Tab-separated table of C-alpha atoms in Angstrom:
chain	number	residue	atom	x	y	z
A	1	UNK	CA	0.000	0.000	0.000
A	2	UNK	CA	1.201	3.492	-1.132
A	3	UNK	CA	-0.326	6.516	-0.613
A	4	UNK	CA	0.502	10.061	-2.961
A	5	UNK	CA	-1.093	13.381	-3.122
A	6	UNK	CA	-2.011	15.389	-6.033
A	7	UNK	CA	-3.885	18.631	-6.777
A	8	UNK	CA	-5.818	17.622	-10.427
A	9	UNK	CA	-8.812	15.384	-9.084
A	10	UNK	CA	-10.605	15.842	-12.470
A	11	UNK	CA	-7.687	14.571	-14.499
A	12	UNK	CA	-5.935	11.957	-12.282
A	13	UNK	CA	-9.332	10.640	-12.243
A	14	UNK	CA	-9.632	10.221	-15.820
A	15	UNK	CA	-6.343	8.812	-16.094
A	16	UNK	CA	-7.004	6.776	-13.644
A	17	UNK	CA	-9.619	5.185	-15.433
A	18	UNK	CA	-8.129	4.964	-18.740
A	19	UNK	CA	-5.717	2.887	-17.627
A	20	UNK	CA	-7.678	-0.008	-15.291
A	21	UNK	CA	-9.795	0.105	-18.676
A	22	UNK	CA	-6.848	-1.364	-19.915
A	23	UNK	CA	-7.601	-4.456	-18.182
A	24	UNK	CA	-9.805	-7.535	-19.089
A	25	UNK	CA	-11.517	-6.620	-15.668
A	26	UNK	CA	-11.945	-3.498	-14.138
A	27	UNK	CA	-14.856	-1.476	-11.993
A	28	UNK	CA	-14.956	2.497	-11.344
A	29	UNK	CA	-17.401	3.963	-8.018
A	30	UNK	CA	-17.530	7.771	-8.678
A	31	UNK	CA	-19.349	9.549	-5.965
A	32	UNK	CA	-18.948	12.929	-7.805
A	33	UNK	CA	-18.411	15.081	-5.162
A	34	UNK	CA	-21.790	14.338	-3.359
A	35	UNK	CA	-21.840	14.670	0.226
A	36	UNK	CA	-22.793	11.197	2.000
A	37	UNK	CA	-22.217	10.644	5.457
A	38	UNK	CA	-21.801	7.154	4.716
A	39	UNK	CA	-19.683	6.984	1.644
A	40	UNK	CA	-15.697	5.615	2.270
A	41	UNK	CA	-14.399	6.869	-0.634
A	42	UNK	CA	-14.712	9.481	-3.197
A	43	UNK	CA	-13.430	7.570	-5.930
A	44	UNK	CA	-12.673	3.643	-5.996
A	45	UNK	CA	-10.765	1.748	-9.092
A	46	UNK	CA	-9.858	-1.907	-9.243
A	47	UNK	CA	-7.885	-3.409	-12.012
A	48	UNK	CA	-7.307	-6.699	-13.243
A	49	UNK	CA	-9.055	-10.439	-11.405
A	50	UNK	CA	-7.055	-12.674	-9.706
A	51	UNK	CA	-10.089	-14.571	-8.873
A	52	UNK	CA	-13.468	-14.597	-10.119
A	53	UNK	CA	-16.859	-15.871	-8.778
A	54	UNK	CA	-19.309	-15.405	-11.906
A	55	UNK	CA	-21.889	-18.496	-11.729
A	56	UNK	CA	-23.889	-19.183	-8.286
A	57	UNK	CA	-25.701	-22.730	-9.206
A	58	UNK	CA	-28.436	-22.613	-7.305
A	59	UNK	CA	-26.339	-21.260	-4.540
A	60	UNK	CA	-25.282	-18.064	-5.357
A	61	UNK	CA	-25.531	-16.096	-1.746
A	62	UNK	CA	-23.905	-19.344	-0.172
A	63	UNK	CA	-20.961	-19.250	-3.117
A	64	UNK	CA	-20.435	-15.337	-2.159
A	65	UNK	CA	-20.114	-16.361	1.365
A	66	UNK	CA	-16.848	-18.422	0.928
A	67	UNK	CA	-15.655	-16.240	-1.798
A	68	UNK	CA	-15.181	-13.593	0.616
A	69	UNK	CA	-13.709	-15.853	3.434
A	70	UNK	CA	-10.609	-14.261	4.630
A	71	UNK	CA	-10.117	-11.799	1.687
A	72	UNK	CA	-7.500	-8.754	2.793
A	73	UNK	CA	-8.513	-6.663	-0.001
A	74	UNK	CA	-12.144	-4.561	-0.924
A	75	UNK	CA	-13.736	-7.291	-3.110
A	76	UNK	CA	-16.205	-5.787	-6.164
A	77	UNK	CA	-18.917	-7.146	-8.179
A	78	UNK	CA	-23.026	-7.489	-8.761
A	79	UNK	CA	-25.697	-9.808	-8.016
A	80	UNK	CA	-29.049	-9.760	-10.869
A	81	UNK	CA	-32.525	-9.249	-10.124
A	82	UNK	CA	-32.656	-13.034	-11.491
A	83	UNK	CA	-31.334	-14.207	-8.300
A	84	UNK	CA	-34.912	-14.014	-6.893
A	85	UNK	CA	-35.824	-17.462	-8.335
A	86	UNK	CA	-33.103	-18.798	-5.803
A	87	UNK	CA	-34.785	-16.674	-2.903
A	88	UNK	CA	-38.291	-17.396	-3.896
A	89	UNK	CA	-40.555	-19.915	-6.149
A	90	UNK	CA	-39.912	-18.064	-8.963
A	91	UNK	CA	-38.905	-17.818	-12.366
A	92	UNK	CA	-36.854	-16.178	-15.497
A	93	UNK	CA	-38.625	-16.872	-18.408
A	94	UNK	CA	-38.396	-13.626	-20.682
A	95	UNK	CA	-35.720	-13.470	-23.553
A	96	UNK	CA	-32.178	-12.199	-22.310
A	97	UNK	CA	-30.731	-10.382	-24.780
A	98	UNK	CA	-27.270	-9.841	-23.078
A	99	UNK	CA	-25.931	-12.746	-21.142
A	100	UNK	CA	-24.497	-10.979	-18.089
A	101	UNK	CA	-23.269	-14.129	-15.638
A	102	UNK	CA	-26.339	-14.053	-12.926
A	103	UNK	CA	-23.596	-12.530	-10.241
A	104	UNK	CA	-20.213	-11.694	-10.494
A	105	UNK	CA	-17.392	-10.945	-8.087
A	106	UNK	CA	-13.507	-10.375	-8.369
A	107	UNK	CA	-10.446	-10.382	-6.873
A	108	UNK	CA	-8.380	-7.593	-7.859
A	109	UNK	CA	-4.691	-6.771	-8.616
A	110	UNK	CA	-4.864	-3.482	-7.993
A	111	UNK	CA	-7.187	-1.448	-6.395
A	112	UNK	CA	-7.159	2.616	-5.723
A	113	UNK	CA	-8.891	5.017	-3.450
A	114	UNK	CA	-9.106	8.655	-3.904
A	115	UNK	CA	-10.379	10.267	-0.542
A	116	UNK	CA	-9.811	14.170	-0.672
A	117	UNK	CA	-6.689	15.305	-2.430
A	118	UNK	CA	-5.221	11.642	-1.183
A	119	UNK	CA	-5.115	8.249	-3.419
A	120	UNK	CA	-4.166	5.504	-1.697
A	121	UNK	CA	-3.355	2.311	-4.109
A	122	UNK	CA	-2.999	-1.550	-3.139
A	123	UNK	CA	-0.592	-3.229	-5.277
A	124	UNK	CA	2.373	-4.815	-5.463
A	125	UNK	CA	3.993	-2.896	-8.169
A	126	UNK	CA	2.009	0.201	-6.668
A	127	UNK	CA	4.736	2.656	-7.751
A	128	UNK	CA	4.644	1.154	-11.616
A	129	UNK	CA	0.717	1.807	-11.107
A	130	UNK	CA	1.088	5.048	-10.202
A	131	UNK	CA	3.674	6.213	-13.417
A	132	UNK	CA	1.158	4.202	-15.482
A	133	UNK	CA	-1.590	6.438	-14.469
A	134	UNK	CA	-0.152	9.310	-14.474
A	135	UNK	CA	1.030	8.512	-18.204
A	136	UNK	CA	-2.394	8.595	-20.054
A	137	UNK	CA	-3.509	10.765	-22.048
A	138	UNK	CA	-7.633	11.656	-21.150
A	139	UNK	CA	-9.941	11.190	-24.296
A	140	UNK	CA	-12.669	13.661	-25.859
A	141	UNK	CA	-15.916	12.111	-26.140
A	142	UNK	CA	-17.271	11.354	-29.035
A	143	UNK	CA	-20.781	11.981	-30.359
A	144	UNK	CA	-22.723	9.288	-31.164
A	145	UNK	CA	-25.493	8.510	-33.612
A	146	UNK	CA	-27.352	5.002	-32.311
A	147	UNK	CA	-30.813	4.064	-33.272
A	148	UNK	CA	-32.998	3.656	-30.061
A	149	UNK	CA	-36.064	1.028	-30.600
A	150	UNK	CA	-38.619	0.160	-27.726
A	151	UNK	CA	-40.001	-3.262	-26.579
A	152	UNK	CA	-43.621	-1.202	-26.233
A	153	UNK	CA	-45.480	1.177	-28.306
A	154	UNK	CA	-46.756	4.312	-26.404
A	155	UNK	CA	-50.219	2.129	-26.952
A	156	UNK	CA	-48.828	-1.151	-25.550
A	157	UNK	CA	-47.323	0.811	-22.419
A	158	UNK	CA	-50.041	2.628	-21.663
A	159	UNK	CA	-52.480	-0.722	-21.906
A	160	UNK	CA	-50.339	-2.931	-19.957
A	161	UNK	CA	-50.015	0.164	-17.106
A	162	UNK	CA	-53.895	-0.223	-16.742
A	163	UNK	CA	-54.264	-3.736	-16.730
A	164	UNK	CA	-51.674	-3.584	-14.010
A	165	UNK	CA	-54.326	-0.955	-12.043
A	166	UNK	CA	-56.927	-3.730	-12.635
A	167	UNK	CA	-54.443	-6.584	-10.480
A	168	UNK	CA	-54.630	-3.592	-7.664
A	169	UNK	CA	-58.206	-2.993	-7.966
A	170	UNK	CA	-58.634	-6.870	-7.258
A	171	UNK	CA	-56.401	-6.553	-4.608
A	172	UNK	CA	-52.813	-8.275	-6.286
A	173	UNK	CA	-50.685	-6.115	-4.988
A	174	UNK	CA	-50.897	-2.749	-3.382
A	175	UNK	CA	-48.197	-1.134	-5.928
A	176	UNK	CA	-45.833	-2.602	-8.811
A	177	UNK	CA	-42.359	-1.420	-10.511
A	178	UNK	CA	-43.183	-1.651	-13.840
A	179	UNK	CA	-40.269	-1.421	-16.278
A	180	UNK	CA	-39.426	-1.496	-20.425
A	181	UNK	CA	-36.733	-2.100	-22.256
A	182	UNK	CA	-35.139	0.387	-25.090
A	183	UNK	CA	-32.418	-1.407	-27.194
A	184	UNK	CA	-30.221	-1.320	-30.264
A	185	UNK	CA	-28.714	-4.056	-32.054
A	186	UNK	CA	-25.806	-4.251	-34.165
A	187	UNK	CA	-24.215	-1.308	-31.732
A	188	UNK	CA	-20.217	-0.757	-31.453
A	189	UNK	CA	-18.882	1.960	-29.636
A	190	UNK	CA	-16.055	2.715	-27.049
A	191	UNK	CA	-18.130	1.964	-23.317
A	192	UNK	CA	-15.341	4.039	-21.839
A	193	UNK	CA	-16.540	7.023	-23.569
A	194	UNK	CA	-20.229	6.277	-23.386
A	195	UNK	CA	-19.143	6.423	-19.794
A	196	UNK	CA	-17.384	9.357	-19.944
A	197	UNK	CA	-20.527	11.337	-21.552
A	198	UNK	CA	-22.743	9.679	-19.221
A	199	UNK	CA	-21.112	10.859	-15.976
A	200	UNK	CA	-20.833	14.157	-17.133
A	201	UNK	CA	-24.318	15.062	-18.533
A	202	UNK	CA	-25.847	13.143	-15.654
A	203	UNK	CA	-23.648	12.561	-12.378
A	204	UNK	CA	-24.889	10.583	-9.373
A	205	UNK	CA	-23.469	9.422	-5.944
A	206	UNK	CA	-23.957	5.749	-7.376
A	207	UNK	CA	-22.604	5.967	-10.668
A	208	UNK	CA	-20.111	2.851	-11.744
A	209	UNK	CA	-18.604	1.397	-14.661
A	210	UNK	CA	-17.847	-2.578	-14.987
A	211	UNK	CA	-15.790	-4.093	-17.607
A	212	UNK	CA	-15.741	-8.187	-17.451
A	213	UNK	CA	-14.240	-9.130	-20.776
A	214	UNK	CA	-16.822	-7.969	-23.257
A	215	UNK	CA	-19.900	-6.626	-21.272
A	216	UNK	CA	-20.187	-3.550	-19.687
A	217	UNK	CA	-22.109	-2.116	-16.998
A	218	UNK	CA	-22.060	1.936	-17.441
A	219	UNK	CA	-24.274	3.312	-14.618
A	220	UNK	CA	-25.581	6.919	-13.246
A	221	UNK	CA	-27.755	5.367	-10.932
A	222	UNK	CA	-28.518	8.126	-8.456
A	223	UNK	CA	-30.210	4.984	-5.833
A	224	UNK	CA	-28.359	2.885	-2.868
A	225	UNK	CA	-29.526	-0.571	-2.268
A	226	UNK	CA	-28.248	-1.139	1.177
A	227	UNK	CA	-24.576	-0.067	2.817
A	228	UNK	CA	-23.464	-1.355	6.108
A	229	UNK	CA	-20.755	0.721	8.407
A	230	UNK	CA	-19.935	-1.397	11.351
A	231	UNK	CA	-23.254	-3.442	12.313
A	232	UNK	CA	-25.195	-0.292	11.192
A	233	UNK	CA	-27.069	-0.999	8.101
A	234	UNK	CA	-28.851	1.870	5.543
A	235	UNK	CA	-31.199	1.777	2.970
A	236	UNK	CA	-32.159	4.401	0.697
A	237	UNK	CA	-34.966	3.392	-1.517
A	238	UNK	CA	-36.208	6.138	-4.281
A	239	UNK	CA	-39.794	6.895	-4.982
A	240	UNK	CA	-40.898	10.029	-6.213
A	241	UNK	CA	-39.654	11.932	-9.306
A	242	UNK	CA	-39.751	15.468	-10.888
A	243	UNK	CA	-38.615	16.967	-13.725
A	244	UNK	CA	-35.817	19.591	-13.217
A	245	UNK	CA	-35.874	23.637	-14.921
A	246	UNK	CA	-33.332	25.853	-16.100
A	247	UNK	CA	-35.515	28.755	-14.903
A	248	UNK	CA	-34.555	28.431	-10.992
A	249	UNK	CA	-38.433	29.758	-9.778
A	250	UNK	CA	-39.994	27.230	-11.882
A	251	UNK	CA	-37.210	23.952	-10.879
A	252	UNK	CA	-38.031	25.353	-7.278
A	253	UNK	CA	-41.454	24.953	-7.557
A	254	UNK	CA	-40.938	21.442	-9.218
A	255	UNK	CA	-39.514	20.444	-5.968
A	256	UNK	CA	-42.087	22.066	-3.609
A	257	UNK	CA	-44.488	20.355	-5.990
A	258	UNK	CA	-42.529	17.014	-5.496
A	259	UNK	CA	-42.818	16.943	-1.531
A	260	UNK	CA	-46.440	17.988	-1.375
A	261	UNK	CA	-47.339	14.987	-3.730
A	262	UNK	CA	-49.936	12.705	-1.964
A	263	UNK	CA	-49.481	10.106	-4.592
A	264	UNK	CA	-45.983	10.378	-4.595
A	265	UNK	CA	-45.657	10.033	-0.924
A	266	UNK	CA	-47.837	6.969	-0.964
A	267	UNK	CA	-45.748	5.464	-3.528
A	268	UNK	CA	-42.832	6.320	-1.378
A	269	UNK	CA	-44.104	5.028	2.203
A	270	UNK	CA	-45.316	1.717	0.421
A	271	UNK	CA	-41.918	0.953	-0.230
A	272	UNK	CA	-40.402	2.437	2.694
A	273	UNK	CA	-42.306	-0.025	4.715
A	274	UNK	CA	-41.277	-2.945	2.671
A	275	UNK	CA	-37.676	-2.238	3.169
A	276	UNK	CA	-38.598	-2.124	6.964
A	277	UNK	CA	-39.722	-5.527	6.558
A	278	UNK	CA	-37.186	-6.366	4.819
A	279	UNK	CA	-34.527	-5.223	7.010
A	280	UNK	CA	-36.436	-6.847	10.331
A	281	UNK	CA	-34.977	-10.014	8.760
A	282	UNK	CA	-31.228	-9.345	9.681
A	283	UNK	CA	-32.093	-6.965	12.685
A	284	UNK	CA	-31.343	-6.490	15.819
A	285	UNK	CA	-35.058	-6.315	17.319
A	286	UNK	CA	-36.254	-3.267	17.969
A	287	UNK	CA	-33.881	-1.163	16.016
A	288	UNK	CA	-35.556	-0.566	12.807
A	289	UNK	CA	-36.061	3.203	12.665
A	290	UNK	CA	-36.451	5.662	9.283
A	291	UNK	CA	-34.340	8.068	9.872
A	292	UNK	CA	-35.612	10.606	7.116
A	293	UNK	CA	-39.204	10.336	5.322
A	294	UNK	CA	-39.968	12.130	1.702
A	295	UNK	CA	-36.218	13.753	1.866
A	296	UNK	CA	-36.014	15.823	-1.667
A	297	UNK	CA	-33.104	15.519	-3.833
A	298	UNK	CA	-31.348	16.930	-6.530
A	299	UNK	CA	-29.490	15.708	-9.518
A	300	UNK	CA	-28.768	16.740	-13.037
A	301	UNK	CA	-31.915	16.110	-14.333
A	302	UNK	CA	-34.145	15.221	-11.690
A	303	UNK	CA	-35.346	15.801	-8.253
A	304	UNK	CA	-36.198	12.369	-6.331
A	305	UNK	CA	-37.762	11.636	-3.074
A	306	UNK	CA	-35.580	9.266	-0.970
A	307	UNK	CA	-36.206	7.715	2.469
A	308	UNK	CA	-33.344	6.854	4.764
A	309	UNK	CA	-34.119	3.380	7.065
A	310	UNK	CA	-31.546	1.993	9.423
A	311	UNK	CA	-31.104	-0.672	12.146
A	312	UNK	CA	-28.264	-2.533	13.805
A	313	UNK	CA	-27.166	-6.061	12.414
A	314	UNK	CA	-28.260	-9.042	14.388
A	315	UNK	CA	-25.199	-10.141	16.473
A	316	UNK	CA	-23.505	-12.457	14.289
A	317	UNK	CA	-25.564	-12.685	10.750
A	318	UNK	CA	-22.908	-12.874	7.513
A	319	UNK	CA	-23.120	-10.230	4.757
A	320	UNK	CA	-24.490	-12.861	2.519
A	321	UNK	CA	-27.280	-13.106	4.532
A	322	UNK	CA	-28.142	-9.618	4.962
A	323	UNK	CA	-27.836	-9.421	0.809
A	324	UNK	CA	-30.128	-12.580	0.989
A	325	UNK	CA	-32.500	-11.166	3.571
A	326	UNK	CA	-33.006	-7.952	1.782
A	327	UNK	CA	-32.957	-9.018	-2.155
A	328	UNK	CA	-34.300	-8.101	-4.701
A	329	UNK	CA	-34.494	-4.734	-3.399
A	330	UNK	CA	-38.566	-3.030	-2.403
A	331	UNK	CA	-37.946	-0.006	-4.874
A	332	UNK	CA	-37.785	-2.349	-7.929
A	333	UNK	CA	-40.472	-4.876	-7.300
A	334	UNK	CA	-43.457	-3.325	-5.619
A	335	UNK	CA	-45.575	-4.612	-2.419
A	336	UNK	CA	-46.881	-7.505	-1.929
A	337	UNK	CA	-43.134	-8.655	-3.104
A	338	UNK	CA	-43.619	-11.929	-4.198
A	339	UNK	CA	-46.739	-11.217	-6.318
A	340	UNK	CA	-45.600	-8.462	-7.464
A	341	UNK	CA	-42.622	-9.999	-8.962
A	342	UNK	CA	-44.891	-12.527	-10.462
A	343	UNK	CA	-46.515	-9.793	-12.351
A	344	UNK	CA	-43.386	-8.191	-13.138
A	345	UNK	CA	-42.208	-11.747	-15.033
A	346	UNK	CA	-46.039	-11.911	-16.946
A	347	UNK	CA	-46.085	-8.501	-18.026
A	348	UNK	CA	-42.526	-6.883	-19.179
A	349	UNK	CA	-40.842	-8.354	-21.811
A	350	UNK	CA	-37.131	-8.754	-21.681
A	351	UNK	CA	-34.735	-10.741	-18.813
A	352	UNK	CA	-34.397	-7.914	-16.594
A	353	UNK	CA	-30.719	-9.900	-15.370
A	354	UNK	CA	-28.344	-6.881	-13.943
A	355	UNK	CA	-30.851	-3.887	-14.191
A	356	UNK	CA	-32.653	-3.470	-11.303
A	357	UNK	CA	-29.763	-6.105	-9.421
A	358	UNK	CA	-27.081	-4.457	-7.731
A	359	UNK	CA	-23.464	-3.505	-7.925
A	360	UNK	CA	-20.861	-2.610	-5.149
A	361	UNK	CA	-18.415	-3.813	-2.824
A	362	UNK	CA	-17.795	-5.634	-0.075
A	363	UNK	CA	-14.186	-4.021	2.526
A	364	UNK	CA	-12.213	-6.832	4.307
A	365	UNK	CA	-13.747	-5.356	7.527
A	366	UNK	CA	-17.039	-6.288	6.827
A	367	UNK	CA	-18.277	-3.291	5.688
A	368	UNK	CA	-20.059	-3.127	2.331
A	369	UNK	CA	-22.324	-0.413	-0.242
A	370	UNK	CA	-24.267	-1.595	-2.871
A	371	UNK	CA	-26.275	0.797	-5.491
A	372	UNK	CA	-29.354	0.106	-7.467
A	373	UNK	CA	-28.607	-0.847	-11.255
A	374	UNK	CA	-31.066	2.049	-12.461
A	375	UNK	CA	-30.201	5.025	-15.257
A	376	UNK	CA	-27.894	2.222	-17.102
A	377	UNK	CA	-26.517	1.060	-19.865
A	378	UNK	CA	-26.133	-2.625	-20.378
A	379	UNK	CA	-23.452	-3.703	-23.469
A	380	UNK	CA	-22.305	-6.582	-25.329
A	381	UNK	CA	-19.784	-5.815	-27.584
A	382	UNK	CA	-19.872	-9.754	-28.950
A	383	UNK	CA	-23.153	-9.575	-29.795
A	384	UNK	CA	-23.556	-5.559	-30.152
A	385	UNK	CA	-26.217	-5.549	-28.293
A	386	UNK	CA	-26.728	-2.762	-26.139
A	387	UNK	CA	-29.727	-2.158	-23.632
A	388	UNK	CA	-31.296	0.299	-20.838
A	389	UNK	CA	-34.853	-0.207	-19.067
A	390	UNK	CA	-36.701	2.596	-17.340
A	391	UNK	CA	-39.641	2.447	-15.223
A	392	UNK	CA	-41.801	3.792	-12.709
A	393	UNK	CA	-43.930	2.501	-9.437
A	394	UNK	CA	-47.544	1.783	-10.545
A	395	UNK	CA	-50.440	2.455	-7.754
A	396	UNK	CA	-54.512	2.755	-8.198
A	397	UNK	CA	-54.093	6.231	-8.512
A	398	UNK	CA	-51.850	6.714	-11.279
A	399	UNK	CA	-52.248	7.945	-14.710
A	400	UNK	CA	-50.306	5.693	-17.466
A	401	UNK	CA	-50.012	8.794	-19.565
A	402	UNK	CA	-48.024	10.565	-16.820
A	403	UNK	CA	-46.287	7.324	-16.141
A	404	UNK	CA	-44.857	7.065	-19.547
A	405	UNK	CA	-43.695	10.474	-19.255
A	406	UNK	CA	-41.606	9.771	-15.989
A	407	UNK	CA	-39.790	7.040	-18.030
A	408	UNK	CA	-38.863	9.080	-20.950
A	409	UNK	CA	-37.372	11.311	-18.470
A	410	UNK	CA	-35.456	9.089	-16.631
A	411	UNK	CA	-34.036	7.712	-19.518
A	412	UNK	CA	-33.593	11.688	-21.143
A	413	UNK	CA	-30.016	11.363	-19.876
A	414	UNK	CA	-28.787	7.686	-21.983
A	415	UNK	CA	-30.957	9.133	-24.793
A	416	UNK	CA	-28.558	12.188	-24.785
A	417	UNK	CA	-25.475	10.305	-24.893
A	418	UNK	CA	-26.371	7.568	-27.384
A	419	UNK	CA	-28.329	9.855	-29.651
């Protein structure tokens, strides 16, 4: 372990990057500057897999568990939504397009930390890795010209969204994630770039990037899943969205408009309470508390309402069973869970594999953050298939009209960068 200083975050950073891209495997965290009380690192890099975990078989929490068995290093990777079929009697039957493993974890050979105007790297060549880096060159982003199609008409959206109301109005479930899929086939480009554009027109506390060979995950997800600091655990589910303004009254008013939302804070609380549940599974009793209700935040090109619910670890439960406790996570299926991921499987129409899963790391002190896989693009550069899914949270009260709007919004960012 070495630790240097330097003065040019916005350029080491970059160069940084370039070069673990370099790599067959590599993962980038950028917290871009936001302040989080329970972030441990501005920027985190690892380059190059000693070892690899990439298939579960039926066992995939239990597999993580001895993966990370005595590891002395921060260990990265992702876990899909699919892994619900090991949790729960449920199953995968829509097409997957991209053929992501159904979790993946690595080893690295390198790893960096920037905290402040400090980077810390763990190597042991950490010197050569730090004249490497500061040896690249950072690249201009290109523009890019790549034909967008959808899985559903406006039409087909908007009909599915009702007949989703109709499984409420019987009683189904209480509220749903509903999600599509816009692709492109026959796609190359240069993911570091996409990246590049990506984190710049739309940066989040969440965003990451995750090379394994030749699929990418290229993230601005603004959402975390679930982060644990000592035996303190936090979740952060999102519900509740607003378009942003360039004229300041107006985006101000947006926001107001946001947190005085009814349906938006029903949405919200629905969810809120499922994570509660969720988290009563791994602990301590008594100590579930939500520390902030219908908090309003900004990013880029949205404002989102975000709850903050914490407890204390049970006294002795793994980390794979506190992943395992809490997964999928509430914000992407809807409540009842299980029948609303039942719904989810009948009604979209593409694998939803590592979108709506989650990506993060696990520290050798037991510590751990994990986002949600939201805002992202999905790529295989084999097959040139490239991917992103939107969605929103589907109650009684809705209007599928105004649904379908949210989505284009969320996905206004990609759309910017790919087109």
């Amino acid at each position: 372990m070495h630790q240097y200083f330097f003065d040019d975050t916005v350029t080491l950073k970059e160069q940084a990057f370039n070069w673990a891209y370099s790599f067959d495997v590599a993962c980038y965290f950028d917290s871009n500057n936001y302040s989080d009380p329970y972030s441990a690192f501005d920027i985190l890099i690892a380059a190059g897999a000693k070892e690899e975990l990439s298939t579960g078989n039926g066992n995939a929490f239990e597999n993580l568990g001895r993966f990370l068995s005595n590891r002395e290093i921060v260990v990265p990777g992702y876990l899909t939504y699919d892994l619900k079929n090991e949790l729960e009697d449920l199953v995968s039957l829509n097409t997957d397009h991209l053929q992501f493993p159904e979790l993946y974890f690595f080893i690295p050979e390198h790893l960096i930390l920037f905290k402040g105007n400090q980077v810390t790297i763990y190597s042991d060549e950490p010197e050569k890795v730090w004249r490497n880096i500061q040896e690249q060159k950072t690249v201009t982003p290109k523009k890019n010209n790549i034909t967008i199609q959808s899985r559903f008409t406006k039409p087909e959206y908007l009909k599915t969204v009702n007949l989703l109301k109709k499984h409420i109005q019987k009683g189904d479930i209480y509220e749903i994630t509903f999600c599509q899929e816009f692709f492109a086939d026959n796609v190359e480009l240069d993911p570091l770039q996409i990246f590049q554009s990506l984190n710049n027109i739309s940066p989040t506390p969440f965003a990451n990037f995750f090379k394994i060979r030749d699929k990418y995950i290229i993230s601005a997800t603004p959402e975390r899943f679930l982060s644990k600091r000592g035996r303190k655990l936090i979740s952060q589910p999102i519900k509740g969205t607003a378009a942003r303004s360039v004229n300041q009254d107006e985006d101000l008013k947006n926001k107001e408009s946001l947190y005085r939302d009814e349906k938006e804070k029903a949405e919200n609380v629905m969810i809120v309470d499922l994570v509660r549940n969720d988290l009563t599974r791994s602990a301590e009793p008594g100590s579930v508390t939500v520390k902030e209700l219908f908090g309003v935040y900004s990013f880029k090109q949205v404002h989102q309402m975000i709850s903050t619910v914490v407890c204390q670890a049970a006294y002795g439960i793994s980390n794979q069973d506190i992943l395992k406790n809490t997964f999928p996570m509430g914000s992407m299926t809807g409540a009842p869970k299980i029948r609303a991921m039942q719904l989810i499987e009948q009604y979209e129409r593409t694998r939803r594999g590592v979108f709506s899963g989650t990506v993060g790391y696990i520290s050798p002190n037991g510590d751990f953050d994990f986002n949600v896989v939201i805002r992202t693009i999905l790529y295989n550069k084999t097959a040139k298939y490239l991917s992103f899914q939107v969605g929103s949270a589907i109650t009684f009260e809705c209007s599928a009209e105004k649904e379908y709007e949210e989505c284009l919004l969320k996905a206004s960012a990609i759309q910017a960068v790919l087109n």
